């Protein structure tokens, strides 16, 4: 109670106390033998929008002997008070200091959250380096998409979970509970954990480097460790637990709505997209199951908006039937339906027409590249006809705001590809004028460009990134070409993309830069107002991390990559083949219509009838 009284006084002094008080509807407080703190390295309103947290929170708390509590990064005003009062970081459910938990599990959604992880450990009064933590400290775990290259965080994390976590995380917790009861050491627990598919213990390995700075070999330091860590794959999501009573945030979250995952994975094969590779194979929920989950979530939360979640919403095999039935249900229950991640080549026009009966919001398309040549290079599978046909249909149905997303800095990109972006924008403005008169009415077109960041486990994992100067030159070129009435142009910060690339493909030495950036005060780097480029530049310089080596250099085809010992299920041979096809401007067809030999079918039994050939 003394802890809570002190906390109560602190909360009177911060901007949004709702971030820290807990007690939300559907939150769970239970007495358990094994306690996990699920740590999201960002602010409450960001973390509470993350469906993965709700899924794992539900999966762990369903087990009698296990509990999952939540912790988020405090905002700077709260952090200042915590440091001033020597008040340790705590969980929301029971206000327990993180030091008293059994396991702290960080989710790795974005490379620029890594300094926040170190900051949260420091606020929890836990040493950030794993070799400085004895058996009295909690196990520090991490998982999520960025865990597929765990090396930049290898010096800070005890154990990585690679792949789907619904079954993996509870299994790990139950093993830790058993080891705890038997009085085993942390090392003995980690040795036993290595037998679980999807578990990587970085302290059991050590990289050796060549004179040119590349990796010479990875040495095993413990025989319990596997030579290759295979990703954990949840084979059946139809019958997997899914939260129908999610925790409802106390303050407005970024995405404050009910969410149902329709399927996991993607068969499209975009060559820049890590998610499309590491979440294979496609596993669908039945239409009936989705409808049931949606109904139950709305009933338990009172939300007035429902969203379907997947990497490509209308690739769901029964998409139109599902969407139309959900629209009827949503209309009856006064709930709006959001359909993000719609692909413009298979846009369900009947669905589009029905949405506008009761809700007209902006529509978002992602052509990614300005010319057909470059779209073929990246294997986007979208034609110019797809783009214009879909946009024209949307405008004819009354949509007034369209957003287009492109990526610049892609391999083989030329000035002609940038001109193509401007041409698409100009053509859409002209299409609108045909329907809404010479002045175009109130129509708005937003063109946003992101910077290409090469990622692990993609065909472009060997490719160089543009320099900040190259990115800036392209931004300015596009800004000039997109001075078109009715068009708004947005672009991403270049140096943030460089930092992201260095970490995304970094080896263990990059951890020195992350630690130095943290010591210089970096955290919440995904927020523009908290990101300090000069501190990151200093951190890279002082830790000997060269952007030229980690970001701007083309990797050799036979080079050992820092993540080669992590098996995502897609073979390196397939990635190499796709890279060669990219330079030949050859397209690989959607593997829903025949297996393309990526390797995932040899790793799992998930050859689903009607989805994989």
XYZ file of C-alpha atoms in Angstrom:
613
model
C 0.000 0.000 0.000
C 2.930 2.312 0.653
C 3.970 1.872 -2.984
C 0.482 2.790 -4.198
C 0.230 5.855 -1.945
C 3.455 7.194 -3.357
C 2.255 6.398 -6.859
C -0.991 8.240 -6.225
C 0.918 11.398 -5.355
C 3.035 11.085 -8.506
C 0.018 10.596 -10.744
C -1.400 13.940 -9.655
C 1.567 15.573 -11.359
C 1.543 13.888 -14.791
C -0.322 14.712 -17.968
C -2.173 11.396 -18.495
C -2.453 9.378 -15.256
C -4.719 6.905 -17.068
C -1.580 5.438 -18.624
C -0.474 4.039 -15.266
C -3.410 3.234 -13.009
C -4.642 -0.051 -14.525
C -7.984 -1.467 -13.444
C -9.419 -1.395 -16.975
C -12.511 -3.363 -17.928
C -11.489 -6.960 -18.754
C -8.050 -6.622 -17.165
C -7.115 -9.658 -15.077
C -5.670 -9.738 -11.584
C -4.830 -13.229 -10.354
C -2.548 -14.941 -7.889
C -0.279 -17.233 -9.855
C 2.895 -19.221 -9.313
C 4.584 -17.903 -12.465
C 4.262 -14.224 -13.326
C 5.031 -12.568 -16.655
C 5.264 -8.848 -17.284
C 4.358 -8.266 -20.933
C 6.416 -5.191 -21.774
C 5.527 -2.961 -24.699
C 8.398 -0.487 -25.323
C 6.222 2.496 -26.143
C 3.478 4.588 -24.569
C 0.245 3.066 -23.254
C -1.950 4.329 -26.087
C 0.339 2.696 -28.663
C 0.709 -0.612 -26.850
C -2.995 -0.937 -26.101
C -3.641 -0.810 -29.854
C -1.473 -3.884 -30.442
C -3.558 -7.017 -30.976
C -0.609 -9.324 -30.279
C -0.532 -8.153 -26.665
C -4.222 -8.942 -26.241
C -3.711 -12.401 -27.776
C -0.798 -13.313 -25.505
C -2.433 -11.733 -22.443
C -5.417 -13.989 -23.057
C -3.308 -17.093 -23.820
C -1.230 -16.845 -20.630
C -4.017 -15.875 -18.244
C -6.108 -18.874 -19.319
C -3.537 -21.131 -17.649
C -4.218 -21.725 -13.951
C -0.645 -21.426 -12.692
C 0.368 -18.546 -14.962
C -0.386 -14.835 -15.007
C 0.343 -12.027 -17.435
C 0.460 -8.382 -16.391
C 1.225 -5.375 -18.573
C 3.836 -2.651 -18.498
C 4.449 0.185 -20.951
C 7.099 2.836 -21.271
C 6.302 5.835 -19.112
C 6.035 9.186 -20.847
C 8.895 11.635 -20.179
C 6.976 13.503 -17.450
C 6.325 10.274 -15.522
C 9.854 9.026 -16.132
C 11.280 12.222 -14.649
C 9.220 11.738 -11.493
C 10.137 8.064 -11.207
C 13.823 8.854 -11.405
C 13.489 11.724 -8.944
C 11.567 9.574 -6.432
C 13.640 6.414 -7.112
C 10.357 4.699 -7.959
C 10.818 1.438 -9.919
C 8.861 0.595 -13.062
C 5.776 -1.464 -12.216
C 3.011 -3.559 -13.739
C -0.445 -2.088 -14.267
C -2.462 -4.966 -12.812
C -0.906 -5.252 -9.334
C 1.629 -2.376 -9.281
C 4.354 -4.975 -8.766
C 7.927 -3.844 -9.344
C 9.294 -5.530 -12.459
C 12.202 -6.871 -10.397
C 9.728 -9.116 -8.572
C 8.308 -10.746 -11.706
C 9.532 -14.135 -12.943
C 9.827 -13.193 -16.610
C 9.751 -9.856 -18.408
C 8.804 -10.283 -22.048
C 9.420 -7.455 -24.507
C 7.703 -7.335 -27.872
C 9.966 -6.249 -30.721
C 7.715 -4.538 -33.255
C 10.067 -1.816 -34.472
C 13.837 -1.378 -34.406
C 13.580 2.182 -33.122
C 12.035 0.914 -29.880
C 15.244 -0.817 -28.792
C 16.631 2.043 -26.696
C 13.253 2.164 -24.917
C 13.761 -1.461 -23.880
C 17.031 -0.529 -22.208
C 15.396 2.500 -20.646
C 12.583 0.382 -19.197
C 15.087 -2.073 -17.709
C 16.986 0.823 -16.165
C 13.758 2.280 -14.756
C 12.995 -1.163 -13.338
C 16.413 -1.021 -11.621
C 17.560 -4.095 -13.538
C 21.025 -4.227 -15.186
C 20.668 -3.844 -18.950
C 23.471 -6.311 -19.781
C 22.498 -9.948 -19.381
C 25.917 -10.983 -18.042
C 25.478 -8.491 -15.174
C 22.206 -10.092 -14.018
C 22.501 -12.952 -11.557
C 19.803 -15.517 -10.745
C 17.957 -13.070 -8.481
C 16.706 -11.068 -11.469
C 13.805 -12.010 -13.748
C 14.407 -13.751 -17.065
C 14.435 -11.101 -19.797
C 12.735 -12.436 -22.925
C 11.827 -10.907 -26.276
C 9.830 -11.885 -29.347
C 8.072 -10.401 -32.350
C 9.081 -9.661 -35.951
C 12.356 -7.938 -35.049
C 13.434 -11.083 -33.177
C 14.144 -12.729 -36.541
C 17.446 -10.843 -36.361
C 18.022 -10.925 -32.607
C 21.735 -10.091 -32.703
C 21.654 -6.320 -32.007
C 19.923 -7.105 -28.682
C 21.897 -10.281 -27.925
C 23.876 -8.702 -25.069
C 20.730 -7.524 -23.279
C 18.180 -10.324 -23.702
C 18.370 -13.736 -22.002
C 16.057 -15.593 -24.349
C 14.352 -14.873 -27.671
C 11.090 -16.444 -28.799
C 11.031 -16.831 -32.578
C 7.625 -17.177 -34.254
C 4.037 -17.509 -33.043
C 3.719 -17.048 -29.300
C 0.246 -18.319 -28.329
C 1.577 -21.763 -27.398
C 5.293 -21.011 -27.195
C 5.109 -18.393 -24.430
C 2.950 -20.426 -21.998
C 5.145 -23.485 -22.634
C 8.252 -21.480 -21.763
C 6.623 -20.116 -18.617
C 5.577 -23.588 -17.464
C 9.133 -24.838 -18.001
C 10.484 -21.934 -15.967
C 7.994 -22.677 -13.189
C 9.101 -26.309 -13.117
C 12.785 -25.327 -13.015
C 12.065 -22.833 -10.244
C 10.340 -25.496 -8.143
C 13.274 -27.846 -8.643
C 15.755 -25.192 -7.575
C 17.585 -25.106 -10.900
C 19.786 -22.199 -11.922
C 19.073 -19.699 -14.661
C 21.665 -21.414 -16.884
C 20.038 -24.809 -16.330
C 16.656 -23.339 -17.270
C 18.090 -21.811 -20.440
C 19.685 -25.132 -21.407
C 16.335 -26.892 -21.086
C 14.536 -24.097 -22.921
C 16.742 -24.711 -25.969
C 14.789 -27.941 -26.550
C 11.646 -25.920 -27.321
C 11.123 -25.053 -30.981
C 11.453 -21.297 -31.434
C 13.772 -20.608 -28.486
C 17.112 -18.850 -28.986
C 19.555 -18.227 -26.144
C 22.165 -15.735 -27.411
C 24.647 -16.310 -24.580
C 25.155 -19.863 -25.882
C 26.690 -18.532 -29.116
C 29.562 -16.221 -30.033
C 30.306 -14.721 -33.465
C 33.814 -14.581 -34.879
C 34.598 -11.780 -37.353
C 36.868 -11.602 -40.377
C 39.358 -8.794 -40.993
C 36.920 -7.052 -43.344
C 34.310 -6.885 -40.563
C 32.008 -9.573 -41.920
C 31.069 -12.626 -39.858
C 33.578 -15.481 -40.223
C 31.562 -18.043 -38.240
C 29.188 -18.454 -35.321
C 30.625 -20.549 -32.501
C 28.444 -22.556 -30.127
C 29.394 -22.174 -26.480
C 26.941 -24.701 -25.062
C 26.127 -28.134 -26.477
C 22.490 -27.760 -25.416
C 22.055 -25.069 -28.051
C 20.828 -26.125 -31.515
C 22.905 -25.327 -34.592
C 19.863 -23.631 -36.122
C 16.855 -22.233 -34.271
C 13.639 -23.101 -36.064
C 10.696 -20.739 -35.906
C 7.639 -21.838 -33.942
C 4.536 -22.035 -36.150
C 0.987 -22.193 -34.828
C -0.526 -24.683 -37.269
C -4.196 -24.205 -36.407
C -5.511 -20.710 -35.764
C -9.132 -21.769 -36.269
C -9.245 -23.434 -32.865
C -6.624 -21.284 -31.171
C -7.801 -19.067 -28.329
C -8.574 -15.542 -29.469
C -9.517 -12.733 -27.078
C -13.238 -11.980 -27.083
C -12.943 -9.901 -23.905
C -9.925 -7.682 -24.631
C -8.709 -5.146 -22.125
C -10.418 -1.820 -22.815
C -8.031 1.157 -22.497
C -8.832 3.876 -19.985
C -7.640 6.651 -22.272
C -8.045 6.932 -26.019
C -5.754 4.510 -27.824
C -4.417 5.009 -31.337
C -6.760 2.266 -32.552
C -9.740 2.166 -30.229
C -11.868 -0.560 -31.814
C -12.591 -4.267 -31.870
C -10.218 -6.293 -34.019
C -10.507 -9.813 -35.427
C -7.640 -11.537 -37.224
C -9.061 -13.218 -40.337
C -5.901 -15.042 -41.366
C -2.183 -15.078 -40.720
C 0.467 -15.036 -43.426
C 0.668 -13.852 -47.017
C 1.205 -15.565 -50.357
C 1.950 -12.510 -52.490
C 5.723 -12.524 -52.159
C 6.573 -8.811 -52.255
C 10.357 -8.861 -52.235
C 10.834 -5.969 -49.799
C 8.296 -7.218 -47.242
C 9.575 -9.060 -44.191
C 6.118 -9.741 -42.745
C 5.024 -11.440 -45.956
C 7.885 -13.914 -45.549
C 8.164 -14.570 -41.810
C 4.422 -15.091 -41.259
C 4.041 -17.800 -43.898
C 2.193 -20.119 -44.376
C -1.303 -18.677 -44.722
C -3.657 -19.980 -42.036
C -7.274 -18.887 -42.198
C -10.108 -18.730 -39.716
C -13.487 -19.863 -40.970
C -16.065 -17.233 -41.839
C -18.333 -18.553 -39.082
C -15.558 -18.296 -36.495
C -14.749 -14.726 -37.544
C -18.398 -13.694 -37.322
C -18.678 -15.254 -33.869
C -15.505 -13.592 -32.585
C -16.629 -10.210 -33.928
C -20.036 -10.483 -32.285
C -18.556 -11.562 -28.954
C -15.968 -8.757 -28.961
C -18.522 -6.052 -29.691
C -20.800 -7.414 -26.973
C -18.033 -7.471 -24.350
C -16.498 -4.084 -25.178
C -19.303 -1.863 -26.435
C -17.032 -0.677 -29.254
C -18.738 1.005 -32.204
C -16.083 0.075 -34.769
C -14.874 -3.314 -35.973
C -11.703 -3.921 -37.975
C -10.511 -7.014 -39.808
C -6.791 -7.675 -39.444
C -4.454 -9.405 -41.888
C -1.571 -8.517 -44.168
C -3.922 -8.292 -47.144
C -7.568 -8.230 -46.117
C -9.233 -9.156 -49.384
C -6.904 -12.108 -49.969
C -9.124 -13.955 -47.507
C -10.630 -16.814 -49.516
C -14.247 -15.854 -48.665
C -13.662 -12.131 -48.415
C -16.682 -10.749 -50.243
C -19.127 -13.076 -48.506
C -17.578 -12.307 -45.116
C -17.459 -8.544 -45.689
C -21.057 -8.334 -46.935
C -22.384 -10.388 -44.020
C -20.349 -8.349 -41.543
C -21.670 -5.122 -43.074
C -25.233 -6.296 -42.648
C -24.513 -7.246 -39.056
C -22.661 -3.994 -38.355
C -25.476 -1.939 -39.897
C -28.028 -3.677 -37.678
C -25.921 -3.106 -34.553
C -24.839 0.480 -35.392
C -21.199 -0.549 -35.731
C -18.898 0.755 -38.461
C -16.633 -1.666 -40.297
C -13.014 -0.894 -41.148
C -11.263 -2.892 -43.864
C -7.566 -1.946 -43.840
C -4.883 -3.466 -46.076
C -7.134 -3.806 -49.125
C -5.232 -4.603 -52.306
C -6.233 -2.503 -55.290
C -5.971 -5.336 -57.794
C -8.743 -7.390 -56.177
C -10.816 -4.628 -54.740
C -14.320 -5.862 -53.966
C -16.408 -3.122 -55.553
C -19.653 -4.406 -54.130
C -18.100 -4.148 -50.678
C -16.819 -0.663 -51.459
C -20.275 0.410 -52.519
C -21.938 -0.900 -49.382
C -19.416 0.771 -47.052
C -20.295 4.190 -48.442
C -23.955 3.670 -47.514
C -23.151 4.405 -43.887
C -19.526 5.500 -43.707
C -17.318 7.497 -46.065
C -13.747 7.681 -44.874
C -10.537 7.941 -46.831
C -9.361 5.035 -48.956
C -5.749 3.898 -48.891
C -3.918 2.169 -51.743
C -0.274 1.072 -51.823
C 1.083 0.804 -55.404
C 4.586 1.017 -53.794
C 6.293 1.987 -57.088
C 5.562 4.482 -59.866
C 6.184 2.277 -62.907
C 5.215 -1.222 -63.939
C 8.882 -2.109 -64.377
C 9.687 -1.368 -60.744
C 6.478 -2.994 -59.505
C 7.650 -6.135 -61.291
C 11.093 -5.799 -59.679
C 9.525 -5.817 -56.213
C 6.921 -8.437 -57.237
C 4.028 -6.214 -56.203
C 1.634 -7.859 -58.630
C -0.329 -4.668 -59.313
C -0.812 -3.237 -62.800
C -1.495 0.316 -63.927
C -4.957 -0.813 -65.014
C -5.605 -2.147 -61.488
C -4.701 1.231 -60.014
C -6.793 3.409 -62.299
C -9.798 1.071 -62.444
C -9.991 0.871 -58.667
C -9.517 4.596 -58.120
C -12.092 5.493 -60.769
C -14.612 3.144 -59.205
C -13.996 4.704 -55.784
C -14.397 8.246 -57.098
C -17.568 7.292 -58.969
C -19.006 5.998 -55.687
C -18.380 9.336 -54.010
C -15.085 9.016 -52.175
C -13.450 12.379 -51.613
C -10.106 11.421 -50.058
C -7.632 8.873 -51.403
C -4.194 8.090 -49.988
C -1.419 6.529 -52.054
C 1.628 4.911 -50.459
C 4.904 4.519 -52.339
C 8.407 3.450 -51.399
C 11.548 5.134 -52.694
C 15.109 3.866 -52.762
C 14.094 0.426 -54.032
C 16.698 -1.645 -55.920
C 17.135 -0.569 -59.584
C 15.076 2.616 -59.049
C 15.578 5.383 -61.623
C 14.323 8.933 -62.094
C 11.694 7.542 -64.452
C 10.221 5.564 -61.548
C 9.924 8.769 -59.505
C 8.254 10.483 -62.466
C 5.801 7.593 -62.499
C 4.644 8.505 -58.990
C 3.869 12.037 -60.131
C 2.119 10.741 -63.257
C -0.174 8.460 -61.230
C -1.085 11.382 -58.967
C -1.784 13.701 -61.920
C -3.865 11.044 -63.656
C -6.000 10.491 -60.565
C -6.686 14.218 -60.312
C -7.848 14.157 -63.923
C -10.062 11.122 -63.278
C -11.695 13.011 -60.436
C -12.352 16.024 -62.670
C -14.260 13.808 -65.087
C -16.696 12.963 -62.296
C -16.678 16.130 -60.202
C -16.123 18.910 -62.700
C -13.115 20.969 -63.805
C -12.457 22.261 -60.296
C -12.546 18.759 -58.798
C -14.878 19.562 -55.913
C -13.601 18.776 -52.407
C -11.487 15.846 -53.542
C -8.093 15.350 -51.857
C -5.237 13.063 -52.860
C -2.440 12.366 -50.391
C 0.798 10.869 -51.691
C 3.094 9.468 -49.000
C 6.516 7.988 -49.629
C 8.495 5.873 -47.198
C 12.182 5.053 -47.500
C 13.229 1.531 -48.455
C 14.803 -0.245 -45.488
C 16.337 -3.634 -46.375
C 15.225 -6.272 -43.881
C 16.384 -9.708 -42.821
C 14.612 -12.717 -44.341
C 13.625 -11.013 -47.585
C 14.985 -11.281 -51.144
C 16.351 -7.745 -50.676
C 18.273 -8.567 -47.474
C 21.569 -8.198 -49.388
C 20.709 -4.819 -50.970
C 22.255 -1.436 -50.069
C 20.145 1.382 -48.743
C 20.186 4.904 -50.183
C 22.242 7.439 -48.259
C 20.468 10.341 -46.498
C 21.662 12.615 -49.289
C 20.163 10.345 -51.948
C 16.874 10.134 -50.087
C 16.725 13.894 -49.636
C 17.447 14.507 -53.317
C 14.561 12.204 -54.246
C 12.237 13.847 -51.712
C 12.959 17.276 -53.166
C 12.553 16.003 -56.729
C 9.149 14.503 -55.903
C 8.083 17.567 -53.948
C 8.674 19.659 -57.062
C 6.951 17.190 -59.387
C 3.933 16.852 -57.077
C 3.038 20.528 -56.962
C -0.378 19.620 -58.303
C -3.580 21.251 -57.097
C -5.430 18.847 -54.819
C -2.334 16.752 -54.004
C -0.636 16.660 -50.597
C 2.853 15.154 -50.443
C 4.361 13.567 -47.316
C 7.690 11.834 -46.811
C 9.548 10.142 -43.975
C 12.653 11.356 -42.187
C 15.781 9.971 -43.850
C 18.047 9.555 -40.837
C 15.437 7.555 -38.927
C 15.379 5.128 -41.870
C 19.177 4.868 -41.771
C 19.107 4.020 -38.053
C 16.393 1.467 -38.706
C 18.458 -0.178 -41.463
C 21.607 -0.365 -39.328
C 19.717 -2.107 -36.538
C 17.543 -4.274 -38.799
C 20.573 -5.956 -40.406
C 23.037 -5.403 -37.607
C 25.240 -7.907 -35.797
C 26.067 -7.970 -32.076
C 28.437 -5.049 -32.384
C 25.454 -2.787 -33.175
C 24.332 -3.418 -29.592
C 27.164 -1.118 -28.487
C 25.571 1.744 -30.424
C 22.130 0.999 -28.967
C 23.597 1.024 -25.450
C 25.500 4.264 -26.126
C 22.423 5.942 -27.614
C 20.486 4.962 -24.511
C 23.191 6.361 -22.241
C 22.947 9.633 -24.190
C 19.244 9.824 -23.371
C 17.615 8.195 -26.421
C 14.246 6.512 -25.916
C 10.874 6.612 -27.640
C 12.793 7.067 -30.887
C 9.733 6.290 -32.968
C 8.289 9.661 -31.897
C 9.514 12.656 -33.898
C 9.499 14.886 -30.832
C 11.749 12.497 -28.869
C 14.117 11.472 -31.664
C 17.562 13.106 -31.577
C 19.610 12.401 -34.729
C 22.710 14.041 -33.307
C 22.727 11.626 -30.339
C 22.443 8.619 -32.643
C 25.221 9.982 -34.853
C 27.379 10.354 -31.741
C 26.480 6.833 -30.609
C 27.443 5.320 -33.980
C 30.672 7.295 -34.061
C 31.760 6.479 -30.509
C 30.886 2.785 -30.787
C 32.617 2.348 -34.135
C 29.457 1.506 -36.070
C 29.694 2.669 -39.660
C 26.510 3.380 -41.654
C 28.560 2.683 -44.788
C 29.191 -0.878 -43.595
C 25.779 -1.672 -42.125
C 23.343 0.330 -44.294
C 24.890 1.464 -47.589
C 26.929 -1.641 -48.455
C 25.661 -4.386 -50.775
C 26.135 -7.733 -49.035
C 28.041 -10.493 -50.828
C 25.855 -13.345 -52.027
C 27.876 -15.905 -50.028
C 28.312 -13.713 -46.938
C 27.305 -15.124 -43.552
C 24.473 -12.901 -42.380
C 23.957 -12.174 -38.669
C 20.586 -13.978 -38.675
C 21.577 -17.042 -40.705
C 21.216 -19.339 -37.666
C 17.555 -18.309 -37.244
C 15.371 -20.384 -39.578
C 12.232 -18.469 -40.524
C 11.031 -21.351 -42.696
C 11.935 -19.734 -46.021
C 15.186 -20.979 -47.528
C 18.091 -18.675 -48.278
C 18.194 -20.323 -51.706
C 14.662 -19.059 -52.391
C 15.544 -15.541 -51.284
C 18.576 -15.586 -53.583
C 16.490 -16.861 -56.497
C 13.910 -14.121 -55.953
C 16.649 -11.509 -55.855
C 17.967 -12.675 -59.219
C 14.454 -12.588 -60.662
C 14.065 -9.031 -59.375
C 17.065 -7.858 -61.392
C 15.600 -9.599 -64.435
C 12.252 -7.883 -63.757
C 10.522 -11.258 -63.530
C 7.382 -11.806 -61.470
C 6.762 -14.785 -59.177
C 3.069 -15.660 -59.115
C 0.989 -15.836 -55.954
C 1.648 -19.201 -54.318
C -2.045 -19.720 -53.622
C -2.111 -20.938 -57.213
C 0.833 -23.322 -56.960
C 3.810 -23.864 -54.674
C 6.846 -21.701 -55.548
C 9.310 -23.749 -53.486
C 10.095 -21.226 -50.739
C 10.643 -24.038 -48.228
C 7.805 -23.416 -45.793
C 5.957 -26.594 -46.780
C 8.954 -28.718 -45.846
C 9.043 -27.104 -42.396
C 5.396 -27.439 -41.451
C 2.303 -29.505 -42.092
C 0.385 -26.375 -43.031
C -0.435 -27.285 -46.633
C -3.979 -25.996 -46.527
C -6.410 -27.167 -49.181
C -7.523 -24.264 -51.342
C -4.724 -22.026 -50.078
C -1.498 -23.841 -50.950
C -0.917 -26.063 -53.939
